[in-house]
């Protein structure tokens, strides 16, 4: 499948790299491909520059957002949640993303007043539903937003892989396609929560996740649903 991953942060890189490794045709979408490819500085956390990452993932095309939109049958939203609507609009260009699968892994976290972040949308709405309303002819599926990027693409790294990922969406076929992608990554406990409004729950769950990390001193953690 042609997969366009929007966002060149840790999440975008992790997912683009994994889908490439799994044999999909992958592009990563960025506002300014030239500037992104020219960035050779490590970030504040010491993560490799984009240029260094891309040198190890040369199979991943680096495209401007509208070109990524044209390329992807599936579009993975790995942009900062506060700008995701803007990013998706740029990705749509003159089109409306009709018929595309939008896999939304973003969280609407607002760090403007420091830590812990607040949620820019919650309770009666979610980022995933905002995206679906903006692009009614696309199929939005929310998933993978409740764990760190390293665990997203390598569930086996903790607990023998015996922990949970959620999917939310209004379109059964789209959720099935996402479930297959998750299984390819190695996820085994995939819980279909129901329609897209259930993303309100998983986006708000992240308020717990951000507090667990300092409490436990690690981000190599995840939720596990015990029946
Ligand atoms: N970090 C994690 O492990 C984790 C885990 C679960 C969920 N999430 C969620 O996943 C998303 C990505 O997180 P992240 O930590 O990888 O990165 P991030 O720092 O939140 O930003 C991701 C990307 O957003 C793009 N961006 C920023 N402003 C934009 C704008 N105005 N228009 C279009 N694109 C814009 C940038 O891409 P360019 O500069 O290349 O254009 C940037 O690389 C977030 O929503 C986050 O809450 C993160």
Short mmCIF file of C-alpha atoms and ligand atoms in Angstrom, two decimals:
data_model
loop_
_atom_site.label_atom_id
_atom_site.label_comp_id
_atom_site.label_asym_id
_atom_site.label_seq_id
_atom_site.Cartn_x
_atom_site.Cartn_y
_atom_site.Cartn_z
CA UNK A 1 0.00 0.00 0.00
CA UNK A 2 1.18 3.58 -0.67
CA UNK A 3 1.47 5.19 2.76
CA UNK A 4 2.13 8.90 3.29
CA UNK A 5 3.19 9.77 6.82
CA UNK A 6 2.73 13.45 7.73
CA UNK A 7 5.23 14.87 10.21
CA UNK A 8 8.98 14.41 10.52
CA UNK A 9 9.12 14.18 14.33
CA UNK A 10 9.87 10.99 16.27
CA UNK A 11 6.45 9.49 15.51
CA UNK A 12 6.51 10.23 11.79
CA UNK A 13 10.01 8.78 11.48
CA UNK A 14 9.22 5.68 13.54
CA UNK A 15 6.09 4.84 11.53
CA UNK A 16 7.54 5.71 8.12
CA UNK A 17 10.60 3.60 8.86
CA UNK A 18 8.51 0.65 10.05
CA UNK A 19 6.11 0.70 7.09
CA UNK A 20 9.11 0.88 4.75
CA UNK A 21 10.70 -2.10 6.51
CA UNK A 22 7.39 -3.99 6.12
CA UNK A 23 7.55 -3.51 2.33
CA UNK A 24 5.02 -0.72 1.81
CA UNK A 25 5.73 2.20 -0.52
CA UNK A 26 6.28 5.05 1.91
CA UNK A 27 6.63 8.81 1.71
CA UNK A 28 7.06 11.25 4.58
CA UNK A 29 5.28 14.59 4.17
CA UNK A 30 6.81 17.82 5.42
CA UNK A 31 6.12 21.53 4.93
CA UNK A 32 9.51 22.21 3.34
CA UNK A 33 11.30 19.10 2.00
CA UNK A 34 14.48 21.01 1.15
CA UNK A 35 14.82 22.51 4.64
CA UNK A 36 13.90 19.20 6.30
CA UNK A 37 16.51 17.28 4.30
CA UNK A 38 19.11 19.96 5.05
CA UNK A 39 18.65 19.69 8.82
CA UNK A 40 21.77 18.09 10.24
CA UNK A 41 21.43 19.09 13.91
CA UNK A 42 20.42 16.66 16.63
CA UNK A 43 17.32 17.78 18.57
CA UNK A 44 17.30 18.85 22.24
CA UNK A 45 16.89 15.19 23.32
CA UNK A 46 19.87 14.09 21.24
CA UNK A 47 17.81 12.36 18.55
CA UNK A 48 19.52 12.10 15.16
CA UNK A 49 18.92 14.88 12.64
CA UNK A 50 16.41 14.24 9.89
CA UNK A 51 19.26 13.99 7.36
CA UNK A 52 20.92 11.27 9.45
CA UNK A 53 17.62 9.39 9.84
CA UNK A 54 16.91 9.65 6.11
CA UNK A 55 20.39 8.34 5.31
CA UNK A 56 19.31 5.13 7.05
CA UNK A 57 15.86 5.10 5.36
CA UNK A 58 16.57 6.06 1.79
CA UNK A 59 13.54 4.12 0.56
CA UNK A 60 11.26 6.71 2.18
CA UNK A 61 10.49 9.56 -0.20
CA UNK A 62 10.44 13.05 1.30
CA UNK A 63 7.57 15.06 -0.21
CA UNK A 64 5.82 18.39 0.26
CA UNK A 65 2.44 17.96 1.94
CA UNK A 66 0.27 18.22 -1.24
CA UNK A 67 2.52 15.68 -3.01
CA UNK A 68 2.30 13.37 0.00
CA UNK A 69 -1.49 13.70 -0.18
CA UNK A 70 -1.51 12.74 -3.85
CA UNK A 71 0.86 9.80 -3.17
CA UNK A 72 -0.85 8.15 -0.19
CA UNK A 73 -3.76 5.72 -0.33
CA UNK A 74 -3.32 5.87 3.42
CA UNK A 75 -2.31 9.11 5.12
CA UNK A 76 -0.90 8.84 8.63
CA UNK A 77 -1.35 12.01 10.68
CA UNK A 78 1.76 12.26 12.87
CA UNK A 79 1.73 16.04 13.18
CA UNK A 80 1.41 18.05 16.35
CA UNK A 81 -2.29 17.82 17.31
CA UNK A 82 -2.71 21.58 17.52
CA UNK A 83 -1.83 21.98 13.82
CA UNK A 84 -3.20 18.71 12.42
CA UNK A 85 -6.20 20.33 10.70
CA UNK A 86 -3.89 22.86 9.05
CA UNK A 87 -1.48 20.09 8.02
CA UNK A 88 -4.28 17.95 6.55
CA UNK A 89 -5.68 20.95 4.65
CA UNK A 90 -2.25 21.56 3.12
CA UNK A 91 -2.02 17.85 2.31
CA UNK A 92 -5.40 17.90 0.54
CA UNK A 93 -4.26 20.79 -1.69
CA UNK A 94 -7.12 21.51 -4.08
CA UNK A 95 -8.73 18.14 -3.30
CA UNK A 96 -10.73 16.75 -0.40
CA UNK A 97 -8.86 13.49 0.36
CA UNK A 98 -11.96 11.60 -0.83
CA UNK A 99 -11.58 7.85 -0.52
CA UNK A 100 -8.32 8.10 1.44
CA UNK A 101 -7.70 6.29 4.68
CA UNK A 102 -6.55 8.77 7.36
CA UNK A 103 -4.79 7.03 10.24
CA UNK A 104 -4.75 9.57 13.06
CA UNK A 105 -2.13 8.93 15.73
CA UNK A 106 -1.92 12.55 16.95
CA UNK A 107 -2.91 13.96 20.33
CA UNK A 108 -4.35 17.45 20.83
CA UNK A 109 -1.86 18.28 23.58
CA UNK A 110 -1.37 21.93 24.46
CA UNK A 111 1.96 22.59 26.23
CA UNK A 112 1.57 26.39 26.16
CA UNK A 113 1.29 26.53 29.96
CA UNK A 114 3.97 23.90 30.54
CA UNK A 115 3.70 20.39 31.98
CA UNK A 116 1.33 18.63 32.27
CA UNK A 117 -0.24 19.60 28.96
CA UNK A 118 -3.95 20.27 28.64
CA UNK A 119 -6.19 18.85 25.93
CA UNK A 120 -7.23 21.37 23.27
CA UNK A 121 -10.36 19.31 22.59
CA UNK A 122 -12.01 16.77 24.90
CA UNK A 123 -15.16 15.31 26.48
CA UNK A 124 -17.68 16.21 23.78
CA UNK A 125 -15.38 16.11 20.76
CA UNK A 126 -11.97 14.82 19.67
CA UNK A 127 -9.23 15.67 17.21
CA UNK A 128 -10.12 12.56 15.20
CA UNK A 129 -13.74 13.74 14.83
CA UNK A 130 -12.56 17.23 13.85
CA UNK A 131 -10.50 15.66 11.05
CA UNK A 132 -13.44 13.50 9.92
CA UNK A 133 -15.75 16.54 9.81
CA UNK A 134 -13.18 18.49 7.79
CA UNK A 135 -12.78 15.59 5.33
CA UNK A 136 -16.17 13.83 5.26
CA UNK A 137 -15.30 11.70 2.21
CA UNK A 138 -12.15 10.28 3.80
CA UNK A 139 -12.18 7.44 6.34
CA UNK A 140 -10.55 8.48 9.63
CA UNK A 141 -9.32 5.79 12.04
CA UNK A 142 -7.80 6.71 15.39
CA UNK A 143 -5.12 4.38 16.74
CA UNK A 144 -1.63 4.13 18.30
CA UNK A 145 -1.94 7.47 20.16
CA UNK A 146 -1.79 5.88 23.63
CA UNK A 147 1.85 4.77 23.74
CA UNK A 148 5.33 6.08 22.92
CA UNK A 149 6.54 5.90 19.31
CA UNK A 150 9.18 3.27 20.06
CA UNK A 151 6.46 0.96 21.42
CA UNK A 152 4.07 1.79 18.54
CA UNK A 153 6.43 0.15 16.07
CA UNK A 154 7.86 -2.51 18.36
CA UNK A 155 5.21 -3.80 20.79
CA UNK A 156 7.43 -6.79 21.57
CA UNK A 157 9.90 -4.45 23.29
CA UNK A 158 7.89 -4.62 26.54
CA UNK A 159 5.79 -7.24 28.32
CA UNK A 160 6.37 -9.85 25.64
CA UNK A 161 4.09 -7.76 23.39
CA UNK A 162 1.08 -8.63 25.58
CA UNK A 163 -0.55 -5.19 25.84
CA UNK A 164 -3.22 -3.21 24.10
CA UNK A 165 -3.78 -0.89 21.16
CA UNK A 166 -7.17 0.68 20.42
CA UNK A 167 -8.93 1.50 17.15
CA UNK A 168 -11.84 3.90 16.70
CA UNK A 169 -13.63 4.74 13.46
CA UNK A 170 -16.94 5.01 11.64
CA UNK A 171 -15.96 2.82 8.68
CA UNK A 172 -15.64 -0.94 9.23
CA UNK A 173 -13.51 -1.56 6.13
CA UNK A 174 -11.08 1.22 7.06
CA UNK A 175 -10.74 -0.18 10.59
CA UNK A 176 -10.07 -3.61 9.06
CA UNK A 177 -7.25 -2.17 6.91
CA UNK A 178 -5.75 -0.48 9.96
CA UNK A 179 -6.07 -3.67 11.99
CA UNK A 180 -4.12 -5.52 9.29
CA UNK A 181 -1.39 -2.85 9.42
CA UNK A 182 -1.25 -3.16 13.20
CA UNK A 183 -0.96 -6.96 12.94
CA UNK A 184 1.89 -6.56 10.44
CA UNK A 185 3.69 -4.38 13.00
CA UNK A 186 3.21 -7.13 15.59
CA UNK A 187 0.21 -5.98 17.62
CA UNK A 188 -1.88 -8.84 18.98
CA UNK A 189 -4.35 -7.25 21.42
CA UNK A 190 -6.22 -4.83 19.16
CA UNK A 191 -9.42 -3.51 20.75
CA UNK A 192 -12.05 -2.04 18.41
CA UNK A 193 -13.77 0.52 20.65
CA UNK A 194 -16.48 1.38 18.13
CA UNK A 195 -17.29 4.56 16.22
CA UNK A 196 -15.01 7.56 15.94
CA UNK A 197 -16.51 9.30 18.98
CA UNK A 198 -14.71 6.63 21.08
CA UNK A 199 -11.48 8.47 20.18
CA UNK A 200 -12.54 10.98 22.86
CA UNK A 201 -11.69 8.26 25.37
CA UNK A 202 -8.30 7.32 23.95
CA UNK A 203 -7.26 10.96 23.47
CA UNK A 204 -8.20 11.70 27.09
CA UNK A 205 -6.39 8.53 28.23
CA UNK A 206 -3.19 10.30 27.19
CA UNK A 207 -3.67 12.65 30.16
CA UNK A 208 -2.96 9.59 32.32
CA UNK A 209 -0.09 8.43 30.10
CA UNK A 210 1.80 11.74 30.42
CA UNK A 211 1.58 11.42 34.22
CA UNK A 212 2.67 7.78 34.25
CA UNK A 213 5.96 8.58 32.52
CA UNK A 214 7.42 10.77 35.32
CA UNK A 215 5.84 8.55 37.98
CA UNK A 216 7.51 5.41 36.60
CA UNK A 217 10.61 7.09 35.22
CA UNK A 218 10.27 5.57 31.75
CA UNK A 219 8.24 5.92 28.57
CA UNK A 220 8.65 2.23 27.73
CA UNK A 221 5.17 1.50 29.10
CA UNK A 222 1.69 0.80 27.78
CA UNK A 223 -1.86 0.08 28.90
CA UNK A 224 -2.97 -3.56 29.02
CA UNK A 225 -6.65 -4.47 29.17
CA UNK A 226 -7.17 -7.53 31.34
CA UNK A 227 -10.48 -9.33 30.74
N1 LIG B 1 6.15 11.38 20.72
C1 LIG B 1 5.48 10.26 20.90
O1 LIG B 1 6.04 9.19 21.20
C2 LIG B 1 3.97 10.26 20.69
C3 LIG B 1 3.21 9.17 21.09
C4 LIG B 1 1.84 9.13 20.80
C5 LIG B 1 1.27 10.17 20.08
N2 LIG B 1 2.04 11.24 19.71
C6 LIG B 1 1.44 12.32 18.90
O2 LIG B 1 1.97 12.18 17.58
C7 LIG B 1 2.12 13.47 16.98
C8 LIG B 1 3.56 13.66 16.51
O3 LIG B 1 4.40 13.73 17.63
P1 LIG B 1 5.99 13.95 17.47
O4 LIG B 1 6.51 13.90 18.84
O5 LIG B 1 6.54 13.04 16.44
O6 LIG B 1 6.16 15.38 16.80
P2 LIG B 1 5.73 16.88 17.06
O7 LIG B 1 6.88 17.59 17.64
O8 LIG B 1 4.45 16.95 17.81
O9 LIG B 1 5.54 17.43 15.56
C9 LIG B 1 5.39 16.61 14.44
C10 LIG B 1 5.46 17.37 13.16
O10 LIG B 1 4.39 18.32 13.01
C11 LIG B 1 4.71 19.06 11.84
N3 LIG B 1 4.15 20.41 11.96
C12 LIG B 1 4.36 21.31 12.93
N4 LIG B 1 3.67 22.46 12.66
C13 LIG B 1 3.02 22.24 11.49
C14 LIG B 1 2.14 23.02 10.70
N5 LIG B 1 1.79 24.26 11.05
N6 LIG B 1 1.65 22.46 9.56
C15 LIG B 1 2.01 21.22 9.19
N7 LIG B 1 2.83 20.42 9.91
C16 LIG B 1 3.33 20.94 11.03
C17 LIG B 1 6.24 19.13 11.75
O11 LIG B 1 6.63 18.59 10.50
P3 LIG B 1 7.59 19.41 9.51
O12 LIG B 1 8.41 20.37 10.34
O13 LIG B 1 8.42 18.36 8.87
O14 LIG B 1 6.70 20.11 8.53
C18 LIG B 1 6.68 18.21 12.90
O15 LIG B 1 7.73 17.38 12.53
C19 LIG B 1 1.65 14.48 18.02
O16 LIG B 1 0.31 14.80 17.79
C20 LIG B 1 1.81 13.72 19.34
O17 LIG B 1 0.92 14.20 20.35
C21 LIG B 1 3.36 11.33 20.02
#
